[in-house]
Amino acid sequence: MISNIKLFYKNNTYYSILLIGLFLRLVAVLFSKGYGMHDDHFLIIEASKSWVDGFDYNRWLPWNQANPTPSGHSFFYVGIHFLIFTAFKWLGLTNPDTAMYFIRLFHAVYSLLIISLSYKITLKLSNKTVANTVGVLLATLWVMPFLSVRNLVEIVAIPPLLASVWVIIKDDKKSFFKYFFAGIIGALAFSIRFQTSLFIGGIGLAILFQKNWKQTIYYGLGVVFSIVLIQGTIDYFIWNKPFTELTEYINYNITHKNDYGSGAWYSYILVLAGLTVPPLGLLLFLAMFNIKKKLLILFIPTILFFAFHTYFPNKQERFIFPIFPMFLILGFIGIDNLLNGKLNNEIWRKIYKFSFIFFVIINIILLPFVSIVYSKKARVEAMLFLKDKPQTEILLVDGTNKNGYKMLPQYYMKKWARLNIIENTNNYKNINSSYTDKYIILFGNDNLTSRLDSIETHIGEITLEYKAIPSFVDYVLNKLNDNNANDTLYIYSKKSTQKQTKY
């Protein structure tokens, strides 16, 4: 059987890699529940589903604002989810947990384009050995199945960027339609994630540097056409004015560029190198600068994107994700060229071999754990517990623990409750005996007894109904860094008649 598998892989390498990638992503679909970070849930799932329910969770829509002001978000990707959830509602699929299995499945299948296009681009620019390495890595890299099923715009924007490059390099034609179409596809990434304009602009520069003047214009026309059609039309429909959200996005990021995490200039080098485990990751980063003329179409947009994000103060790890496959392609092509060129000696081959074997070992250890991680489990499970409970329109939430209150994913509760949040112990005095909230949610274990006493002093006896415990990975991340505030959640009820949950 093993020999048959090896034979199939040898004769059908491309499809074998896709099957491996699909299998790992299906595992993530089934087991990697929850959400990875704030943006991939609250800016996409929470927003779009609330619109379907006749609510506006983030107050983005002008007709739900006293003084209509754009939020600076593209409505394209979240709008697609609005259509998906509308279809689910029409089909009678209302269970939030079940609906997310399908959402993750859609993204898992879509993410295969990252593997497929990266493989084809590498094969075109290098050779089959390097293409196989890049393809297998993107299929099996420890973090990719997890990221591939998330609603993260930085990952979702990757296929259009790769597709734009692929359309340009797959043949030598210089027709209007080819470059115009490449521009349209590339600009889809812009409508998903505005920062990808840097990569798209870099493609245009690469075409221009090759003195293809007409083709640069054709590509630019395709980009403009796509942006006007999608961004202009959507914003005009919502705001009666095109590009309103884009304008606000630019203004906001310029004004608040120092308001968020601003890491060191080398932050993104560490992210890219860390994903592929040093020393291999560092070798890949250095090797990507060993460029050939035919690699400019990929190198210029990649380095432009990287340079801007390195310079810009606001640095978050996920911001660099859109160029990760390009980093792998350029890095492995660069290493292959070096080992068969100026570094063609025994020492460098042993260094590379050791680095690669070390990476493989670490990857094998991490892959099964990360692929099945139930991220933000406690918050999701707490909301699922309240899903079919009556009197959940108002919730009292105690976030006076050391990590504080973190946003609750009300999508999983199937209701959009009003939250009365206590974030300071001084706020306990605002609670009185006539308080109407039936359920009380407490974040974290610290000072739990005194916090419960403070609440009961004002509203009377309360009963524990449910204890939502973080997943193992959530727990470990919290211990490593308090910023990963994955606390246990306790749900109490006032005058509860429900049977207490055992745990």
XYZ file of C-alpha atoms in Angstrom:
503
model
C 0.000 0.000 0.000
C 2.816 2.395 0.901
C 4.503 1.699 -2.419
C 1.241 2.476 -4.228
C 0.928 5.773 -2.344
C 4.496 6.684 -3.266
C 3.833 5.832 -6.897
C 0.648 7.902 -6.941
C 2.489 10.844 -5.354
C 5.315 10.567 -7.891
C 2.947 10.485 -10.855
C 0.420 12.965 -9.455
C 2.498 15.229 -7.226
C 0.389 18.370 -7.685
C -2.921 16.644 -6.889
C -1.338 14.690 -4.038
C -0.226 17.924 -2.404
C -3.718 19.374 -2.783
C -5.251 16.248 -1.238
C -2.884 16.438 1.725
C -3.718 20.106 2.171
C -7.439 19.419 1.913
C -7.287 16.595 4.459
C -5.511 18.760 7.057
C -7.931 21.614 6.472
C -10.914 19.304 6.864
C -9.485 18.273 10.222
C -9.378 21.970 11.145
C -12.948 22.412 9.877
C -14.163 19.732 12.262
C -12.081 20.495 15.330
C -10.663 24.009 15.144
C -13.768 25.789 16.373
C -14.031 29.286 17.793
C -12.096 32.199 16.374
C -8.454 33.160 16.252
C -8.517 36.824 17.217
C -10.866 39.761 17.480
C -11.009 40.763 13.812
C -11.766 37.400 12.229
C -14.961 37.117 14.249
C -16.285 40.485 15.369
C -15.581 42.339 12.117
C -16.937 39.578 9.877
C -19.208 37.012 11.538
C -20.710 39.165 14.266
C -21.320 42.063 11.878
C -22.808 40.139 8.944
C -25.062 37.861 10.995
C -26.407 40.801 12.972
C -27.472 42.443 9.691
C -29.376 39.306 8.753
C -31.135 39.483 12.130
C -32.104 43.112 11.599
C -29.476 44.383 14.026
C -26.242 46.282 13.442
C -23.702 44.941 15.929
C -20.865 47.357 15.129
C -23.126 50.293 14.185
C -21.456 50.531 10.781
C -24.572 51.296 8.740
C -25.512 54.984 8.411
C -29.223 54.440 9.052
C -28.341 53.087 12.509
C -26.245 56.119 13.503
C -27.394 59.431 14.931
C -24.563 61.199 13.100
C -23.675 58.907 10.177
C -19.922 58.382 9.989
C -18.121 55.671 7.999
C -16.072 53.183 10.003
C -13.294 52.648 7.464
C -14.130 49.021 6.684
C -14.607 47.422 3.300
C -18.091 45.925 3.007
C -17.088 43.443 0.285
C -15.941 40.422 2.322
C -18.339 40.984 5.218
C -21.063 41.503 2.595
C -20.341 38.062 1.143
C -20.977 36.617 4.608
C -24.198 38.589 4.823
C -25.336 36.791 1.664
C -24.173 33.419 3.043
C -26.040 33.870 6.322
C -29.095 35.071 4.406
C -28.985 31.834 2.400
C -28.563 29.815 5.605
C -31.612 31.502 7.094
C -33.632 30.754 3.955
C -32.538 27.091 4.170
C -33.467 26.901 7.849
C -29.870 26.578 9.056
C -30.054 28.629 12.246
C -27.762 26.744 14.618
C -24.693 29.002 14.967
C -22.272 26.163 15.651
C -23.451 24.189 12.606
C -23.356 27.257 10.376
C -19.715 27.832 11.310
C -18.811 24.304 10.200
C -19.949 25.308 6.708
C -18.183 28.684 6.899
C -14.945 26.944 7.829
C -15.494 24.401 5.040
C -15.945 27.151 2.435
C -12.692 28.767 3.568
C -10.855 25.441 3.677
C -11.678 24.703 0.028
C -10.958 28.299 -1.012
C -7.560 28.187 0.718
C -6.440 25.386 -1.598
C -5.927 28.151 -4.157
C -2.980 29.345 -2.061
C -1.324 25.939 -2.424
C -2.259 25.512 -6.076
C -1.215 28.957 -7.298
C 1.991 28.994 -5.241
C 2.945 25.617 -6.702
C 2.264 26.759 -10.278
C 4.102 30.056 -9.848
C 7.142 28.315 -8.333
C 7.181 25.692 -11.086
C 7.074 28.435 -13.704
C 9.848 30.485 -12.095
C 12.061 27.600 -10.939
C 11.830 23.814 -11.127
C 9.642 20.938 -9.954
C 11.748 20.130 -6.887
C 11.364 23.646 -5.510
C 7.677 23.725 -6.492
C 7.092 20.470 -4.603
C 8.813 21.894 -1.522
C 6.741 25.091 -1.565
C 3.513 23.189 -2.224
C 4.047 20.628 0.535
C 5.073 23.326 2.974
C 1.953 25.420 2.366
C -0.176 22.277 2.638
C 1.360 21.028 5.878
C 2.872 24.035 7.655
C 1.858 23.902 11.314
C -0.177 27.114 11.271
C -1.771 26.935 7.804
C -4.762 24.604 8.447
C -5.725 26.753 11.443
C -5.400 30.042 9.538
C -7.050 28.645 6.417
C -10.408 28.092 8.120
C -10.479 31.486 9.865
C -12.321 34.572 8.626
C -9.070 36.494 8.509
C -8.904 39.034 5.680
C -5.101 38.849 5.585
C -5.376 35.182 4.555
C -8.480 35.509 2.390
C -6.747 38.217 0.318
C -3.844 35.938 -0.690
C -5.424 33.933 -3.585
C -6.321 37.035 -5.688
C -2.773 38.372 -5.294
C -1.242 35.058 -6.388
C -3.786 34.701 -9.189
C -2.886 38.132 -10.526
C 0.791 37.149 -10.717
C -0.044 33.771 -12.237
C -2.179 35.247 -15.036
C 0.746 37.483 -15.997
C 3.546 34.889 -15.973
C 1.786 31.752 -17.216
C 2.445 32.658 -20.865
C 4.218 35.301 -22.951
C 1.101 36.931 -24.347
C 0.891 40.704 -23.928
C -2.715 41.193 -24.847
C -5.019 43.820 -23.381
C -7.423 41.238 -22.000
C -4.695 39.286 -20.163
C -3.319 42.255 -18.223
C -6.705 43.867 -17.748
C -8.020 40.608 -16.278
C -4.926 40.277 -14.062
C -5.639 43.760 -12.737
C -9.270 42.925 -11.998
C -8.297 39.790 -10.076
C -5.550 41.539 -8.127
C -7.894 44.328 -7.072
C -10.246 41.768 -5.520
C -7.609 41.472 -2.810
C -7.796 45.232 -2.338
C -11.539 45.010 -1.749
C -10.860 42.365 0.905
C -7.886 44.066 2.549
C -7.035 47.670 1.610
C -3.312 47.354 2.426
C -2.837 44.897 -0.436
C -2.836 47.965 -2.710
C 0.918 47.982 -2.005
C 1.350 44.535 -3.517
C -0.907 45.370 -6.459
C 1.046 48.583 -7.058
C 4.251 46.551 -6.882
C 3.028 44.285 -9.671
C 2.394 47.379 -11.791
C 5.919 48.635 -11.058
C 7.417 45.263 -12.012
C 5.605 45.342 -15.354
C 6.790 48.920 -15.885
C 10.433 48.089 -15.015
C 10.344 45.471 -17.748
C 9.447 48.331 -20.142
C 6.029 46.922 -20.910
C 4.404 50.359 -21.001
C 1.131 49.353 -22.610
C 0.749 46.327 -20.366
C 1.253 48.529 -17.303
C -1.641 50.710 -18.465
C -3.786 47.646 -19.213
C -3.110 46.265 -15.737
C -3.846 49.613 -14.123
C -7.132 49.910 -15.988
C -8.162 46.481 -14.718
C -7.321 47.480 -11.145
C -9.256 50.752 -11.400
C -12.226 49.039 -13.037
C -12.425 46.441 -10.246
C -12.098 49.010 -7.451
C -14.684 51.344 -8.956
C -17.093 48.476 -9.628
C -16.824 46.933 -6.148
C -15.776 49.644 -3.691
C -17.366 52.532 -5.527
C -20.683 50.786 -6.081
C -21.030 49.340 -2.587
C -20.151 52.624 -0.865
C -22.445 54.583 -3.148
C -25.303 52.215 -2.313
C -24.713 52.578 1.427
C -23.456 56.160 1.737
C -24.681 57.760 -1.507
C -21.053 58.589 -2.169
C -18.288 56.379 -3.640
C -15.122 55.426 -1.723
C -16.417 56.737 1.592
C -15.117 53.790 3.605
C -11.733 53.857 1.835
C -11.287 57.559 2.557
C -12.136 57.055 6.231
C -9.776 54.069 6.413
C -6.855 56.165 5.154
C -7.665 59.081 7.449
C -8.078 56.829 10.483
C -4.792 54.982 9.983
C -2.838 58.199 9.493
C -4.393 59.779 12.580
C -4.097 56.706 14.804
C -0.897 55.171 13.448
C 0.728 55.231 16.898
C -2.306 54.142 18.896
C -1.731 50.406 18.524
C 1.153 48.012 19.028
C 4.322 49.411 17.450
C 6.995 46.741 17.393
C 10.664 46.976 16.467
C 11.728 47.424 12.848
C 12.666 43.739 12.669
C 9.268 42.520 13.949
C 8.098 41.175 10.608
C 11.410 39.461 9.930
C 10.820 37.516 13.140
C 7.242 36.705 12.117
C 8.171 35.413 8.648
C 11.233 33.558 9.898
C 9.382 32.262 12.956
C 6.566 30.689 10.945
C 9.138 28.526 9.180
C 11.240 27.992 12.342
C 14.809 29.375 12.508
C 17.405 28.765 11.309
C 15.513 27.767 8.137
C 13.289 30.841 8.328
C 16.287 33.171 8.516
C 17.944 31.399 5.584
C 14.769 31.866 3.551
C 14.619 35.565 4.394
C 18.218 36.149 3.312
C 17.885 33.953 0.227
C 14.837 35.820 -1.062
C 17.117 38.749 -1.909
C 19.058 36.548 -4.341
C 16.829 37.687 -7.183
C 16.856 37.072 -10.894
C 15.189 39.260 -13.498
C 12.294 36.845 -13.981
C 11.545 36.987 -10.236
C 10.931 40.757 -10.228
C 7.206 40.269 -10.835
C 7.037 38.620 -7.408
C 9.960 40.284 -5.620
C 9.059 43.948 -6.151
C 5.478 43.738 -4.809
C 6.602 41.510 -1.926
C 9.453 43.757 -0.815
C 7.323 46.890 -1.247
C 4.610 45.414 0.975
C 7.205 44.277 3.504
C 9.096 47.595 3.539
C 5.979 49.691 4.111
C 4.744 47.535 6.986
C 8.222 47.545 8.513
C 8.264 51.358 8.363
C 4.677 51.955 9.490
C 4.396 52.227 13.317
C 1.292 50.042 13.746
C 2.650 46.490 13.713
C 0.519 43.414 14.313
C 1.724 39.959 13.306
C -1.220 39.207 11.023
C -0.575 42.316 8.898
C 2.323 40.577 7.134
C 0.410 37.353 6.361
C -0.636 38.360 2.796
C 2.949 37.967 1.534
C 3.819 34.782 3.411
C 3.444 32.409 0.398
C 5.482 34.848 -1.720
C 8.160 34.821 0.981
C 8.308 31.028 0.748
C 8.438 31.029 -3.051
C 11.217 33.618 -3.247
C 13.097 32.084 -0.322
C 13.199 28.530 -1.633
C 13.972 29.641 -5.180
C 16.764 31.779 -3.759
C 18.192 28.896 -1.719
C 18.038 26.575 -4.727
C 19.872 29.113 -6.878
C 22.522 29.700 -4.216
C 23.153 26.002 -3.495
C 23.555 25.402 -7.205
C 25.649 28.537 -7.651
C 27.970 30.534 -5.416
C 27.185 28.445 -2.288
C 27.564 25.103 -4.014
C 29.713 23.407 -1.372
C 29.416 20.744 1.307
C 29.243 23.140 4.270
C 26.264 25.146 3.045
C 24.412 22.029 1.940
C 24.821 20.549 5.429
C 23.633 23.815 7.017
C 20.552 23.829 4.830
C 19.885 20.124 5.415
C 20.163 20.511 9.195
C 17.894 23.586 9.142
C 15.287 21.830 7.061
C 15.288 18.646 9.174
C 14.997 20.704 12.373
C 12.054 22.580 10.860
C 10.339 19.340 9.846
C 10.653 17.926 13.376
C 9.183 21.057 14.985
C 6.464 21.211 12.336
C 5.436 17.592 12.954
C 5.163 18.320 16.679
C 3.119 21.511 16.282
C 0.849 20.585 13.357
C -1.571 18.173 15.096
C -2.009 20.451 18.127
C -2.563 23.704 16.257
C -4.804 22.135 13.596
C -7.389 21.072 16.182
C -7.160 23.966 18.629
C -10.535 25.271 19.809
C -9.604 28.936 20.035
C -11.435 31.254 22.472
C -13.330 28.172 23.649
C -14.554 29.558 26.981
C -16.203 32.619 25.419
C -17.821 30.601 22.638
C -19.071 27.846 24.956
C -20.492 30.395 27.387
C -22.573 31.923 24.601
C -23.655 28.508 23.317
C -24.863 27.626 26.815
C -27.122 30.694 26.800
C -28.319 30.047 23.237
C -31.702 28.555 24.094
C -32.116 30.083 27.532
C -34.962 32.560 28.196
C -34.390 36.012 29.652
C -31.024 36.608 28.004
C -31.884 39.951 26.416
C -29.912 41.671 29.197
C -26.765 40.243 30.778
C -24.750 41.452 33.733
C -21.046 40.963 33.015
C -18.330 41.243 35.659
C -14.947 42.040 34.146
C -13.173 43.268 37.275
C -10.597 40.481 37.051
C -6.972 41.304 36.217
C -7.403 40.626 32.485
C -10.630 42.596 32.314
C -13.714 42.149 30.196
C -13.261 40.769 26.672
C -15.935 40.996 24.012
C -18.440 38.153 24.041
C -19.277 36.487 20.692
C -23.061 36.927 20.858
C -23.417 35.326 17.430
C -23.259 31.964 19.222
C -26.074 33.002 21.564
C -28.415 33.766 18.619
C -29.390 36.999 20.366
C -27.988 40.497 20.523
C -28.171 41.210 24.221
C -27.621 44.454 26.052
C -24.597 44.018 28.284
C -24.345 45.765 31.629
C -20.595 45.581 32.133
C -18.825 46.081 35.458
C -15.166 46.846 34.773
C -14.385 48.618 38.044
C -15.249 47.557 41.579
C -16.663 51.034 42.176
C -19.429 50.142 39.716
C -20.895 47.556 42.105
C -22.768 50.341 43.838
C -24.756 50.900 40.632
C -26.372 47.467 41.054
C -29.526 47.382 43.162
C -32.017 44.790 44.380
C -34.431 45.516 41.536
C -31.829 44.525 38.948
C -33.632 42.612 36.187
C -30.753 40.662 34.649
C -31.311 36.940 35.109
C -27.801 35.811 34.115
C -24.480 37.070 35.410
C -21.199 36.283 33.631
C -17.912 36.581 35.484
C -14.525 36.606 33.770
C -11.578 34.875 35.439
C -10.842 33.118 38.731
C -9.038 35.902 40.562
C -10.851 37.361 43.592
C -13.882 35.336 42.551
C -15.321 34.924 46.061
C -15.154 38.632 46.901
C -16.626 39.578 43.524
C -19.515 37.157 44.033
C -20.091 38.575 47.510
C -20.171 42.088 46.083
C -22.797 41.113 43.512
C -24.921 39.136 45.967
C -24.888 42.073 48.384
C -26.837 44.048 45.801
C -29.030 41.507 43.988
C -29.376 38.606 46.404
C -28.339 34.966 46.125
C -27.098 33.703 42.771
C -26.566 30.134 41.566
C -23.766 28.726 39.425
C -25.182 27.412 36.148
C -22.157 26.803 33.960
C -18.387 26.990 33.983
C -16.767 27.562 30.564
C -13.155 26.407 30.606
C -10.517 27.520 28.049
C -9.006 24.965 25.716
C -5.545 23.644 26.552
C -3.879 25.872 23.945
C -5.863 28.907 25.159
C -4.687 28.122 28.691
C -1.031 27.808 27.630
C -1.145 31.044 25.623
C -2.624 32.843 28.615
C 0.145 31.574 30.879
C 2.800 32.637 28.376
C 1.325 36.106 27.878
C -1.466 37.835 29.798
C -2.431 39.643 26.584
C -3.941 36.314 25.511
C -6.721 36.768 28.060
C -8.370 33.380 27.709
C -10.031 33.288 31.113
C -12.498 30.810 32.552
C -16.053 32.180 32.413
C -18.639 31.555 35.136
C -22.331 31.905 34.418
C -24.582 32.482 37.420
C -28.320 33.012 37.534
C -30.578 34.911 39.888
C -33.397 32.794 41.371
C -32.584 30.032 38.897
C -34.875 27.019 38.514
C -32.506 25.308 36.116
C -30.517 22.264 37.089
C -26.922 23.099 37.883
C -24.393 21.914 35.286
C -21.797 19.489 36.601
C -18.204 20.089 35.717
